[in-house]
PDB file of C-alpha atoms in Angstrom:
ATOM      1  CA  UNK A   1       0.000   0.000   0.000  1.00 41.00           C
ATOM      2  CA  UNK A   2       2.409   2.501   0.715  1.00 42.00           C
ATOM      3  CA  UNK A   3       4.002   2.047  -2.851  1.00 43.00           C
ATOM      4  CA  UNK A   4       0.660   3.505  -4.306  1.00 45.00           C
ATOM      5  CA  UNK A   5       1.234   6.867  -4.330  1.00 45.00           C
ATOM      6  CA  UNK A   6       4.115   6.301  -5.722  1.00 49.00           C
ATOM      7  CA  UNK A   7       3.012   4.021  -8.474  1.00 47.00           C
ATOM      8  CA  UNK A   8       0.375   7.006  -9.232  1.00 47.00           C
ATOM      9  CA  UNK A   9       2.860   9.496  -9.439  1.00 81.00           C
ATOM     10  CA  UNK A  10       4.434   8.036 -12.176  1.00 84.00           C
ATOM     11  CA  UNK A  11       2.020   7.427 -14.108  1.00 86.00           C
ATOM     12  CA  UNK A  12       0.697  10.797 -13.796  1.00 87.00           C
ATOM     13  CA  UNK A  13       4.368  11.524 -15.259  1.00 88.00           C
ATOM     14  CA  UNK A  14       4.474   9.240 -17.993  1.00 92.00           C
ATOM     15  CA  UNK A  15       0.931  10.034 -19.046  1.00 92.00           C
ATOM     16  CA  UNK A  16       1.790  14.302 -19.364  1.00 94.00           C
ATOM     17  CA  UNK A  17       5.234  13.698 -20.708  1.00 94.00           C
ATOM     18  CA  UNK A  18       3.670  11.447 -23.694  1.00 94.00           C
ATOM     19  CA  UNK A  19       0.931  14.065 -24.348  1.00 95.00           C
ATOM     20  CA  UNK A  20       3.119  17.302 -24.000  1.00 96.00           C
ATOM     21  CA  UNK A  21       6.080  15.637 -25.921  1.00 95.00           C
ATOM     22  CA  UNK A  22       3.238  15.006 -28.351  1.00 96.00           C
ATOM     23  CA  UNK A  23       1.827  18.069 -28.631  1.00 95.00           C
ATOM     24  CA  UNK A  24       5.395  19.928 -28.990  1.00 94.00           C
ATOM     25  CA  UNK A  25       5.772  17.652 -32.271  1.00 94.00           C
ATOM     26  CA  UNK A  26       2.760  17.922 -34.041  1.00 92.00           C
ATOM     27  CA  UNK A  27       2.085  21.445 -32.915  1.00 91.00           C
ATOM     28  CA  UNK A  28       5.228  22.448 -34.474  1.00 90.00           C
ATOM     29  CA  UNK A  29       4.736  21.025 -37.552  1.00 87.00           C
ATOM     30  CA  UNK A  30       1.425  22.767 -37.912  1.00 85.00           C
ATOM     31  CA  UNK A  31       2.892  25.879 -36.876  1.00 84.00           C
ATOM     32  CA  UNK A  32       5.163  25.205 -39.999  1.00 81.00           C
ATOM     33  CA  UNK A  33       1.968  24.291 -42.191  1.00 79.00           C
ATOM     34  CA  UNK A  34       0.510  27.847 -40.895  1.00 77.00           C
ATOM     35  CA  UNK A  35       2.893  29.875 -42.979  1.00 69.00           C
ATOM     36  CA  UNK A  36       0.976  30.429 -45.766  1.00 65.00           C
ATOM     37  CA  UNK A  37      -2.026  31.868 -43.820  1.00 61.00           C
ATOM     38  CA  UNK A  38       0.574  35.167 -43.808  1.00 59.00           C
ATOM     39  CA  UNK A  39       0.084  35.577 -47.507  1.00 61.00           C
ATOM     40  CA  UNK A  40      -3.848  35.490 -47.230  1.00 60.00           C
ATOM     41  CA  UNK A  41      -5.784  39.161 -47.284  1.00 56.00           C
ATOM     42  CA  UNK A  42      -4.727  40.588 -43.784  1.00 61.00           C
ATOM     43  CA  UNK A  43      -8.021  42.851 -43.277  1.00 62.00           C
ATOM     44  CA  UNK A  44      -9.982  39.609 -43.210  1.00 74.00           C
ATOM     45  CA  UNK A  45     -11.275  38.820 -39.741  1.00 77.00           C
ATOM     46  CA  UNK A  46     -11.330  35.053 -40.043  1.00 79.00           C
ATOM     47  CA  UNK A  47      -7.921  35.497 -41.318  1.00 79.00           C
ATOM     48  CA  UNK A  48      -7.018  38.119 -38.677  1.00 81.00           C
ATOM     49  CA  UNK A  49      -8.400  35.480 -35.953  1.00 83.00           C
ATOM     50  CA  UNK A  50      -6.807  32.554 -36.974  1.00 84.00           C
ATOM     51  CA  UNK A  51      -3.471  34.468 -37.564  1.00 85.00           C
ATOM     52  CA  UNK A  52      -3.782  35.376 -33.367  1.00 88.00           C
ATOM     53  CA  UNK A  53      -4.484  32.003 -32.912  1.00 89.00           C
ATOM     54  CA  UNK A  54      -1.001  30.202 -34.506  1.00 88.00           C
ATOM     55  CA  UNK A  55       0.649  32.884 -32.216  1.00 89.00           C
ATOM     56  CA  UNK A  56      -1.079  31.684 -29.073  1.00 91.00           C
ATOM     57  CA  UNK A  57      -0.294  28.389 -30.142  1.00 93.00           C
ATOM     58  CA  UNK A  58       3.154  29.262 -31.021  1.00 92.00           C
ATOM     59  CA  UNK A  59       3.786  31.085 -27.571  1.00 92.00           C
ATOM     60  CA  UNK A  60       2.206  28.238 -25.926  1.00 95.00           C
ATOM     61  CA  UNK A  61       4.380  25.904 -27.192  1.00 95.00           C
ATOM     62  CA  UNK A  62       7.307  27.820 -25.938  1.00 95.00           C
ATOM     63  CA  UNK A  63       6.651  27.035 -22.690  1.00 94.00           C
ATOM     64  CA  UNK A  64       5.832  23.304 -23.374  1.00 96.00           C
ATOM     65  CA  UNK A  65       9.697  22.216 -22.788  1.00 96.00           C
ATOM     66  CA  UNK A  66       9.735  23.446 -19.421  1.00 94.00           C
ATOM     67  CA  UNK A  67       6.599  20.703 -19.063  1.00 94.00           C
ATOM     68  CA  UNK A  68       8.045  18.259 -20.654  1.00 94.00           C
ATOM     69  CA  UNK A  69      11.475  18.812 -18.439  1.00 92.00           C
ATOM     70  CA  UNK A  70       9.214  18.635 -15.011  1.00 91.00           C
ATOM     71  CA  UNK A  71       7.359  15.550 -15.828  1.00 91.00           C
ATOM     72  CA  UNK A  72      10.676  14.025 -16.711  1.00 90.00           C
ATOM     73  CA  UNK A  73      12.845  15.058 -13.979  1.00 86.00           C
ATOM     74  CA  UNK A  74       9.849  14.349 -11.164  1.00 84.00           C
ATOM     75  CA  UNK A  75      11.340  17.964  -9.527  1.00 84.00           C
ATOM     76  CA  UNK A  76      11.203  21.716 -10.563  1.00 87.00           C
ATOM     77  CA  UNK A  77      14.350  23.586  -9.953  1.00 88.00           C
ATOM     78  CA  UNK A  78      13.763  26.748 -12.823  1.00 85.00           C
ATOM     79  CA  UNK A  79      12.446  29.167 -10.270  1.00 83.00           C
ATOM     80  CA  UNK A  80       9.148  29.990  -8.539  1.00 81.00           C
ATOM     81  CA  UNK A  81       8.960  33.110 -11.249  1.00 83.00           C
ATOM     82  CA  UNK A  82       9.250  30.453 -14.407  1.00 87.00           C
ATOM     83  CA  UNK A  83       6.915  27.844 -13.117  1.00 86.00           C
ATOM     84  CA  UNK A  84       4.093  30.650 -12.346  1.00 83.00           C
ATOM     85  CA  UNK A  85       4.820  31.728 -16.225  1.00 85.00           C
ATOM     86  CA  UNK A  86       4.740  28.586 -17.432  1.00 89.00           C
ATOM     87  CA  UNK A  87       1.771  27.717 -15.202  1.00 87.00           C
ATOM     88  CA  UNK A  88      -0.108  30.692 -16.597  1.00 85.00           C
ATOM     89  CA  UNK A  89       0.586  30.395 -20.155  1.00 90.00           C
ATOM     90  CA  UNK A  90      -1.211  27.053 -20.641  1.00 92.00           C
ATOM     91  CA  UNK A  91      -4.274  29.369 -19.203  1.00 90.00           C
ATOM     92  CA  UNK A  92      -3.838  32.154 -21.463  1.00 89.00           C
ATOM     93  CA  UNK A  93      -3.515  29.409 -24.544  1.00 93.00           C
ATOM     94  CA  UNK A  94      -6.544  27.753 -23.438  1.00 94.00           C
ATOM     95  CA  UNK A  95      -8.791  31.072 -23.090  1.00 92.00           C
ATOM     96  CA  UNK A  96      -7.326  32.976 -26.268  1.00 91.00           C
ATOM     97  CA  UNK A  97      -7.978  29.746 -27.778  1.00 93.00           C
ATOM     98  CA  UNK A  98     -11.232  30.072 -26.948  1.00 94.00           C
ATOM     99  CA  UNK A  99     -11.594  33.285 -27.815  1.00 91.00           C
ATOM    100  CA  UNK A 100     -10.556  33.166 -31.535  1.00 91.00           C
ATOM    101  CA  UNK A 101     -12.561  29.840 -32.075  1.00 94.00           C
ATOM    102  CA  UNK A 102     -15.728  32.024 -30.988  1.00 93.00           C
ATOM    103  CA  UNK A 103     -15.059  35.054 -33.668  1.00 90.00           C
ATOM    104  CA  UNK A 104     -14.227  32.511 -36.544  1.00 89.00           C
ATOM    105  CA  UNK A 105     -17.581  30.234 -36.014  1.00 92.00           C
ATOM    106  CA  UNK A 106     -19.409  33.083 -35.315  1.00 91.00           C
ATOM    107  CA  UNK A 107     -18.207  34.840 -38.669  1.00 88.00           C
ATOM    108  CA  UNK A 108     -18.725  31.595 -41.066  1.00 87.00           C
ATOM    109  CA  UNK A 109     -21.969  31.271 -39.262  1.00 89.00           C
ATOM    110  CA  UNK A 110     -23.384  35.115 -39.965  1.00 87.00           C
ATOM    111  CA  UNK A 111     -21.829  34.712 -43.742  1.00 81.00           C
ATOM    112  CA  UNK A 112     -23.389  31.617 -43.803  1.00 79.00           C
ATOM    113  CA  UNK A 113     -27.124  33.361 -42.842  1.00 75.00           C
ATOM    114  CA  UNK A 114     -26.330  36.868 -44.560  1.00 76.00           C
ATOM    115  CA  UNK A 115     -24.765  35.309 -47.711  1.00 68.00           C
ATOM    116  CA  UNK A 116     -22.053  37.786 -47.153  1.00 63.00           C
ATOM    117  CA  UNK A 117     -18.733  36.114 -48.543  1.00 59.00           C
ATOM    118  CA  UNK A 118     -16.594  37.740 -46.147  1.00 61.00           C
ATOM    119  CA  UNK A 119     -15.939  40.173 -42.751  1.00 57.00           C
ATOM    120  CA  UNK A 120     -12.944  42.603 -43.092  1.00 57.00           C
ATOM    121  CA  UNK A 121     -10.978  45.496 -41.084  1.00 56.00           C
ATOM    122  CA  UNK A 122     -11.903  49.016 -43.435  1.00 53.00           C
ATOM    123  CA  UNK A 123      -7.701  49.301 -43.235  1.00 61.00           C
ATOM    124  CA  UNK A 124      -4.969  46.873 -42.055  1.00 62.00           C
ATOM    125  CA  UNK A 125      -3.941  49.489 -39.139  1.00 65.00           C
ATOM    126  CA  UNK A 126      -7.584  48.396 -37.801  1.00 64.00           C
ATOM    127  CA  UNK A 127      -6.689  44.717 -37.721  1.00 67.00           C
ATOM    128  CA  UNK A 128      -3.851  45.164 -35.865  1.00 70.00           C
ATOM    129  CA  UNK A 129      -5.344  47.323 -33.192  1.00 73.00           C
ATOM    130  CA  UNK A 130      -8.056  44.901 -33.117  1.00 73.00           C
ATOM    131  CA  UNK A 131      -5.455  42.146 -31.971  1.00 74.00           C
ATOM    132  CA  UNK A 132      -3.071  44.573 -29.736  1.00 78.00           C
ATOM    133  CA  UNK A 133      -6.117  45.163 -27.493  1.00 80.00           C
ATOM    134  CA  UNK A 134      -6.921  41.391 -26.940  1.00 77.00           C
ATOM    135  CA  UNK A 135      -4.052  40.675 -26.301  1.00 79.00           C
ATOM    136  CA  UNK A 136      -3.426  43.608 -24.181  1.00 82.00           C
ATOM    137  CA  UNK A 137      -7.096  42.552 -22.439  1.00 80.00           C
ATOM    138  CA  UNK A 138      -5.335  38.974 -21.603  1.00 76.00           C
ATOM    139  CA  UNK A 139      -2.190  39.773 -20.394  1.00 74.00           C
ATOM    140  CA  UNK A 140      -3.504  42.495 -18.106  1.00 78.00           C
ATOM    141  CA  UNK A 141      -6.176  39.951 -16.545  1.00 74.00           C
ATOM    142  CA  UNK A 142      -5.384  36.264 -16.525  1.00 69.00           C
ATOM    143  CA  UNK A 143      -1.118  36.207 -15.682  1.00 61.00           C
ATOM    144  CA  UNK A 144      -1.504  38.715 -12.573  1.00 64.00           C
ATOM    145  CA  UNK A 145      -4.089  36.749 -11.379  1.00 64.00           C
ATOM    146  CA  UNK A 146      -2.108  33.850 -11.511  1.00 60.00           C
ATOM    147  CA  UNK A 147       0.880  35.631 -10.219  1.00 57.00           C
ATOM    148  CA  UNK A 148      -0.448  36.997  -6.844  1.00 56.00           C
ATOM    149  CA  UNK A 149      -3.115  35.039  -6.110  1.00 55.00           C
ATOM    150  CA  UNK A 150      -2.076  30.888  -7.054  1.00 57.00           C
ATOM    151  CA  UNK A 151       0.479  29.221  -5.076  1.00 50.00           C
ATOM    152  CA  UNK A 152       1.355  32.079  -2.443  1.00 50.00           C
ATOM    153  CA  UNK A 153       0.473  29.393  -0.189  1.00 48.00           C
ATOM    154  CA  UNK A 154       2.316  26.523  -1.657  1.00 44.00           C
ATOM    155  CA  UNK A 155       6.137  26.209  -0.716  1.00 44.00           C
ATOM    156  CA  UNK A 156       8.515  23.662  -2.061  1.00 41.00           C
ATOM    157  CA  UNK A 157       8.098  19.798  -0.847  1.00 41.00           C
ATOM    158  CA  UNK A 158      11.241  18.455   0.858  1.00 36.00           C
ATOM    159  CA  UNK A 159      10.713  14.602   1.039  1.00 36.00           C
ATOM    160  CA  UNK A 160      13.141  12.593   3.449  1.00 38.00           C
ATOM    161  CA  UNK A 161      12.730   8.908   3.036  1.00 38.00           C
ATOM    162  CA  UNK A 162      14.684   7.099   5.895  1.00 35.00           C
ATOM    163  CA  UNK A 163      14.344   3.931   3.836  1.00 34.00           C
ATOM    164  CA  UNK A 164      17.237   5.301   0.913  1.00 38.00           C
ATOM    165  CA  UNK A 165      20.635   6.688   2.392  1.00 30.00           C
ATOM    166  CA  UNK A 166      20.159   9.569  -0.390  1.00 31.00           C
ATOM    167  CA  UNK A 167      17.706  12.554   0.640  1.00 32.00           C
ATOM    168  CA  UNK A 168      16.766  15.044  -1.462  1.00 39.00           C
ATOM    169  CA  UNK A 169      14.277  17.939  -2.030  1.00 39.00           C
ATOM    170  CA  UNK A 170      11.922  18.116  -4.394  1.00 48.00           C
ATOM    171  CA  UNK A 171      10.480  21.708  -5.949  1.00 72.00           C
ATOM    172  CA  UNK A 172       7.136  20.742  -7.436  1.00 76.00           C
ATOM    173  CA  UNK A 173       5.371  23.211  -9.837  1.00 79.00           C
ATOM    174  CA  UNK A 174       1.912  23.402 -11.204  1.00 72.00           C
ATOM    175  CA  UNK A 175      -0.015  23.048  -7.729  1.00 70.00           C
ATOM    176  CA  UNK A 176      -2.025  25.568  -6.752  1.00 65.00           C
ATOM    177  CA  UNK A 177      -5.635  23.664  -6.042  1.00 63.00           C
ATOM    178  CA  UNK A 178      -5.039  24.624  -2.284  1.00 64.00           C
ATOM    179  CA  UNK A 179      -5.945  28.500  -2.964  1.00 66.00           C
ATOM    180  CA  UNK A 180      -9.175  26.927  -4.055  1.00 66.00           C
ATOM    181  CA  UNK A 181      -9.794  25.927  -0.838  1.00 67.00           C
ATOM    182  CA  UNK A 182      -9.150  29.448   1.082  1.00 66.00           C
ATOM    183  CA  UNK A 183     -10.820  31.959  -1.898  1.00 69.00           C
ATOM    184  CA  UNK A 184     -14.349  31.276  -2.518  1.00 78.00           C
ATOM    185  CA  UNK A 185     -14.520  33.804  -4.976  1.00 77.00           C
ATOM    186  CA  UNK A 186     -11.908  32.112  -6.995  1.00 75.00           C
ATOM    187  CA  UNK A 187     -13.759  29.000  -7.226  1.00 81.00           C
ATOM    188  CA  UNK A 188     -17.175  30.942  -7.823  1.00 85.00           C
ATOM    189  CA  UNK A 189     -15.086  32.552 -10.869  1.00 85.00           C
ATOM    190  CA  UNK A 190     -14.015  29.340 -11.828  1.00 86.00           C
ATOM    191  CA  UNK A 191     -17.513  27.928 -11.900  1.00 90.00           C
ATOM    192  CA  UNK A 192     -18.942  30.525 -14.105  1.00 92.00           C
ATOM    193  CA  UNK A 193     -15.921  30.670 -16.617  1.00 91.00           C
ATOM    194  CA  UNK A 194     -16.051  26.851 -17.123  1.00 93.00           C
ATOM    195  CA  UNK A 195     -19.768  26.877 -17.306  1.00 95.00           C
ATOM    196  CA  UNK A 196     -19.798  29.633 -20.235  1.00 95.00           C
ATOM    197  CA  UNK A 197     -17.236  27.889 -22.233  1.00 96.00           C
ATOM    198  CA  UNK A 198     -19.149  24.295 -22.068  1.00 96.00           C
ATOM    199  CA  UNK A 199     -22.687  25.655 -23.509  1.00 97.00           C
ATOM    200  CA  UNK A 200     -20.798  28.414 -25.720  1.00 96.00           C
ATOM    201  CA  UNK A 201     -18.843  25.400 -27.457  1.00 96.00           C
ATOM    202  CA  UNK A 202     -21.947  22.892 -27.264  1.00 96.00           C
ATOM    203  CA  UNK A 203     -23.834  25.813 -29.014  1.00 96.00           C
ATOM    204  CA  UNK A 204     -21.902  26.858 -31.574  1.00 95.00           C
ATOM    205  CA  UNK A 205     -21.416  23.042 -32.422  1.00 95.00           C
ATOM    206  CA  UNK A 206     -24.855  22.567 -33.193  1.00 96.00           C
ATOM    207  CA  UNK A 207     -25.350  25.479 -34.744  1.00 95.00           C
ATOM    208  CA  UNK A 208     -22.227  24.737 -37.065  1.00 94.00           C
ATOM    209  CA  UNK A 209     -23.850  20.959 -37.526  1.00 94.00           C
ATOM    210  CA  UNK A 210     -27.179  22.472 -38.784  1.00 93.00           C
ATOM    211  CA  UNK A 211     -25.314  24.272 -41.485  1.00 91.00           C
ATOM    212  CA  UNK A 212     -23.618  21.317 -42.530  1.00 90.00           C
ATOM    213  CA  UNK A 213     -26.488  19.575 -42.716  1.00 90.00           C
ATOM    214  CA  UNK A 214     -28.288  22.546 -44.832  1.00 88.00           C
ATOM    215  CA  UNK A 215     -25.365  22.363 -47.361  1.00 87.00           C
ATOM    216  CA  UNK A 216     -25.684  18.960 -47.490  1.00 87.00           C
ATOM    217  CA  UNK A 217     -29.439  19.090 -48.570  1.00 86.00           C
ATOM    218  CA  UNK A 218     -28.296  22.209 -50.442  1.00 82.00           C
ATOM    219  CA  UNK A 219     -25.928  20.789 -53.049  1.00 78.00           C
ATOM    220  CA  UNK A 220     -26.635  16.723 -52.445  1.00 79.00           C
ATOM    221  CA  UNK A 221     -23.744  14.606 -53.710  1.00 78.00           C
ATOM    222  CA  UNK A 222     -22.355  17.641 -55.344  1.00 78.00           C
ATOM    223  CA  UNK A 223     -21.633  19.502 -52.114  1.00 77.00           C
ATOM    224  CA  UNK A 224     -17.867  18.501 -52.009  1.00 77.00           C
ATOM    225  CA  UNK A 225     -17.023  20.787 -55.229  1.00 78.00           C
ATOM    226  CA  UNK A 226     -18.274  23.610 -53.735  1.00 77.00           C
ATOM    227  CA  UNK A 227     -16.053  26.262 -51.698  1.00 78.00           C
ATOM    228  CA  UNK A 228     -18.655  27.043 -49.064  1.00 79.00           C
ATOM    229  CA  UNK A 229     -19.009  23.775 -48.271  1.00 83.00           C
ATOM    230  CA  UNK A 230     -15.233  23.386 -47.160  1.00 83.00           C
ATOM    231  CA  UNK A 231     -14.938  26.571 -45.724  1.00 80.00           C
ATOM    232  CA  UNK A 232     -18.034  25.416 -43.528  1.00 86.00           C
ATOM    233  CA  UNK A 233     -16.359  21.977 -42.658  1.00 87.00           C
ATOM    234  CA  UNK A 234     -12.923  23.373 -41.663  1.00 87.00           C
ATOM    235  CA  UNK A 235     -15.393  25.586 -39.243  1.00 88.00           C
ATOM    236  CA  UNK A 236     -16.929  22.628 -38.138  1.00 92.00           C
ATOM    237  CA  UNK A 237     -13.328  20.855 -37.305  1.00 91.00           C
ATOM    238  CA  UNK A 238     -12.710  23.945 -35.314  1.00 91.00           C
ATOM    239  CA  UNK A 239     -16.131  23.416 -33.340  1.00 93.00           C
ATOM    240  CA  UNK A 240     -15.041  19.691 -32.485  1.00 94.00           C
ATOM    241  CA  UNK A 241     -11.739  20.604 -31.571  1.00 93.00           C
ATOM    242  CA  UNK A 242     -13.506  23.067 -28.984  1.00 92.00           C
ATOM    243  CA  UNK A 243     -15.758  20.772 -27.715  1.00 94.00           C
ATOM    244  CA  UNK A 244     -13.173  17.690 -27.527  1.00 94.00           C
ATOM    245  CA  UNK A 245     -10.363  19.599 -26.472  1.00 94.00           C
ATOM    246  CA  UNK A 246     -11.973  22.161 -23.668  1.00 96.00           C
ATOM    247  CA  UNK A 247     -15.384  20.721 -23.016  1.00 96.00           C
ATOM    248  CA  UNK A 248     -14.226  17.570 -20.499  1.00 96.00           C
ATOM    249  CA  UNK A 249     -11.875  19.469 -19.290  1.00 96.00           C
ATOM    250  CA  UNK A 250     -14.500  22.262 -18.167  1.00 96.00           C
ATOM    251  CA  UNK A 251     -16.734  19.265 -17.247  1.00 96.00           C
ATOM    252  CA  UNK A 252     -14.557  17.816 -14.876  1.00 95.00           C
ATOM    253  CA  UNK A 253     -13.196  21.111 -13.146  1.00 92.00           C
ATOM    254  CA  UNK A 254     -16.387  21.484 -12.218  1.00 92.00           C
ATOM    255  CA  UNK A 255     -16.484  18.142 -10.297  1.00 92.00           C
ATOM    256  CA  UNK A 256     -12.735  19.056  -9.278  1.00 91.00           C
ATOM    257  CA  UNK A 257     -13.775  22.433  -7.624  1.00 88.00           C
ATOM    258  CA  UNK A 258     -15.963  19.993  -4.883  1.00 87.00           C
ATOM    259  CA  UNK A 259     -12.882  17.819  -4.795  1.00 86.00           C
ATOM    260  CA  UNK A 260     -10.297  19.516  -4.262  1.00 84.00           C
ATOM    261  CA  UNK A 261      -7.873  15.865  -3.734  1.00 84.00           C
ATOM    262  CA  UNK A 262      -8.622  15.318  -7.283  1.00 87.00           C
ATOM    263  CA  UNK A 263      -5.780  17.731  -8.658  1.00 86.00           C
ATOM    264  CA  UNK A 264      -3.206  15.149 -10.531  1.00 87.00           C
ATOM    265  CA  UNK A 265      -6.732  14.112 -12.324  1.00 90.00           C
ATOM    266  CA  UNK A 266      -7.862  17.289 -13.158  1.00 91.00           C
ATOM    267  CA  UNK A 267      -4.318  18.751 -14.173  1.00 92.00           C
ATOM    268  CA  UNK A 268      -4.238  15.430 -16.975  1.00 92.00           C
ATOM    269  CA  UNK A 269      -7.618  17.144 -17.873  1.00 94.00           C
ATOM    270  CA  UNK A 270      -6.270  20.253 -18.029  1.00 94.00           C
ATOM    271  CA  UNK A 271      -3.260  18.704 -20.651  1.00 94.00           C
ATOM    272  CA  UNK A 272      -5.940  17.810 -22.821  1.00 94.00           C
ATOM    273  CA  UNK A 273      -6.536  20.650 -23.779  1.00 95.00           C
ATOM    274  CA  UNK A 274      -3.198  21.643 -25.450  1.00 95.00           C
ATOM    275  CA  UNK A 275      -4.498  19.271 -28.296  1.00 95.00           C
ATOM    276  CA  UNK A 276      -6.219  22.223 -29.951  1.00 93.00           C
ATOM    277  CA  UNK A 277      -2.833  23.060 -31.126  1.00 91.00           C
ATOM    278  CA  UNK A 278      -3.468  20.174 -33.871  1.00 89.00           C
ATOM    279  CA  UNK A 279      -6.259  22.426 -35.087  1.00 87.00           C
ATOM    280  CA  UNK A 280      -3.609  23.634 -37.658  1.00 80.00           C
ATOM    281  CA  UNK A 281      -3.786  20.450 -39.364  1.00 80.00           C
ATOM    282  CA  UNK A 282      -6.579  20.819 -40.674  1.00 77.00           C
ATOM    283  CA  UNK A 283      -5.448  23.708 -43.242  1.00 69.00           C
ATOM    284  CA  UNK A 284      -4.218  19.847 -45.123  1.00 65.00           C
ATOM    285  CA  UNK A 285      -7.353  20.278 -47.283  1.00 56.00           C
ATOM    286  CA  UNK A 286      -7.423  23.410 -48.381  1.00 48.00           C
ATOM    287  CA  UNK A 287      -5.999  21.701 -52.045  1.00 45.00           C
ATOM    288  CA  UNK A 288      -9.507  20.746 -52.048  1.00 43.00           C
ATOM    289  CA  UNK A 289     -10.097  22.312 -55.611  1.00 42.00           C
ATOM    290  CA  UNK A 290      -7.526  20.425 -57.029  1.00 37.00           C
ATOM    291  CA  UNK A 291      -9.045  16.975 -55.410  1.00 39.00           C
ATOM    292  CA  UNK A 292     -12.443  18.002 -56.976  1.00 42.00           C
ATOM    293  CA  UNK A 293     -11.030  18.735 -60.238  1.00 41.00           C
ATOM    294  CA  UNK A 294      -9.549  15.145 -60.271  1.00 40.00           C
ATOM    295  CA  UNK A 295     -12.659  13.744 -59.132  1.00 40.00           C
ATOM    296  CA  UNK A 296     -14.465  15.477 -61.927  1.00 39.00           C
ATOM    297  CA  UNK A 297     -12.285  13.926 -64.846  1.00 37.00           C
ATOM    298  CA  UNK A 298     -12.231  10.551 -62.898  1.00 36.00           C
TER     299      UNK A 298
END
C-alpha cells in the first residue's frame, strides 16, 4: 500500500510527458503548415483570428519544454517566477484559444445566414489594433491573477525517506488547487468561466452541424465541389476541436472544484486541452479544388 502513491505518481508523469512531448511535435509542424495563412488578405477577420491564434499556439508551445522537463525530472528547480509563467501560459492558450474559435464560427456562421462572402478590417492598421487590445485585455487579466493570487500558499516539498541513504528535495510546480480551498470567490469565478465555455462550445457546435447539414441538402452529392461547403467543414473541425479539447476538461473542473484531492486528475484534464494546437492540421485540405477537379475527370 504505501508504494501507491508512488506508483500514481508516475504514471501521472508518464501520461503528461507522452501528451506534451506530443503536442510539442505535431504542434510544431502545424505551426510550420501555418505559414501560408501570412500571404492570405490581412483585413480579413477570419484570417485576422486565426493568424492570433497560430501565435497563441506558437507562444504556448514555448513554454511546453519546461513541461516536458518537469514531468521528466519528477522535480522543478527553474524558479518559482518560471513555473508561475509557465503555469499561466497554458491558461492564457486555453482562453485565447477560446476566444478566436468564438469570432471565426461566429463569422462563417453570420456569412453563412447573410450570404455575405466575407468580414474585413476598413484598413490593415484596424486589424492590428483589433489584436493589440486582446491581447493587451489577456495579459492584463489572466497572468496577474495567476501571479499573486495561485500558489502564495504553496512552498517547495522536501521529502526525506529514511528507507534510501540519499535525501533530497523536491520543488514541485503546477499546484495551486489549495488557494481553491481558502478563496471562494476564486472558485465561484471558476464555476462561471467553465460553465460559459461548455454551452458556448456545445452551441456553436450545433449550430455549425445544422449548417452542414443545410449544405448537405443544399448541393446533395455535389456539395464537395463547392467552396462554401469546405470553408463550412474546416469551421466545423474547429467546433469539435472546442468541444473535444476544452469541453471535459470544463466538465470535470467542475467536479474538481468539490474535490479539491482530485488535482493530478484534473491537471491530466487540463493537458488535454493543449491538443487544440493540432487544429492547424486541418489547413491539409485546403488543395480541395484540385481533389475536386480530379474527381471530376475521374
Amino acid at each position: 500500500m504505501s508504494d501507491k502513491p508512488e506508483t500514481m505518481s508516475i504514471l501521472k508523469r508518464l501520461t503528461l510527458l507522452s501528451i506534451y512531448s506530443l503536442v510539442l511535435v505535431i504542434g510544431v509542424i502545424g505551426l510550420a503548415l501555418m505559414i501560408h495563412i501570412l500571404q492570405s488578405n490581412m483585413r480579413s477577420v477570419i484570417t485576422i483570428a486565426m493568424l492570433n491564434l497560430t501565435l497563441a499556439h506558437f507562444l504556448f508551445l514555448l513554454t511546453v519544454p519546461f513541461r516536458i522537463y518537469y514531468y521528466a525530472a519528477g522535480y522543478w528547480m527553474l524558479g518559482e517566477m518560471l513555473c508561475k509563467g509557465v503555469s499561466a501560459m497554458i491558461h492564457v492558450h486555453m482562453y485565447m484559444a477560446f476566444v478566436f474559435y468564438v469570432v471565426i464560427l461566429v463569422i462563417r456562421l453570420l456569412g453563412f445566414h447573410s450570404k455575405k462572402d466575407r468580414y474585413e478590417f476598413y484598413r490593415k492598421l484596424h486589424a492590428f489594433g483589433a489584436s493589440v487590445a486582446v491581447w493587451t485585455v489577456m495579459f492584463m487579466v489572466i497572468p496577474p491573477i495567476l501571479y499573486y493570487n495561485y500558489g502564495k500558499d504553496v512552498h517547495d516539498n522536501t521529502t526525506n525517506n529514511k528507507t534510501n541513504t540519499m535525501s533530497n528535495n523536491y520543488s514541485h510546480c503546477f499546484q495551486f488547487g489549495n488557494h481553491l480551498k481558502k478563496h471562494i470567490v476564486a472558485k465561484v469565478l471558476n464555476y462561471i468561466m467553465s460553465s460559459v465555455i461548455i454551452i458556448v462550445a456545445c452551441v456553436l457546435t450545433a449550430l455549425q452541424c445544422h449548417v452542414m447539414v443545410l449544405l448537405t441538402r443544399k448541393y446533395g452529392r455535389d456539395c464537395m465541389s463547392h467552396q462554401e461547403f469546405w470553408a463550412q467543414l474546416k469551421s466545423l473541425c474547429f467546433a469539435l476541436v472546442l468541444l473535444v479539447c476544452f469541453v471535459p476538461y470544463h466538465v470535470f473542473r467542475m467536479y474538481y472544484l468539490g474535490h479539491l484531492e482530485l488535482e493530478n486528475i484534473n491537471e491530466v484534464f487540463l493537458s488535454l486541452t493543449a491538443f487544440s494546437c493540432f487544429d492547424m492540421l486541418t489547413f491539409l485540405g485546403r488543395g480541395h479544388c484540385y481533389m475536386c477537379n480530379r474527381a471530376r475527370t475521374v
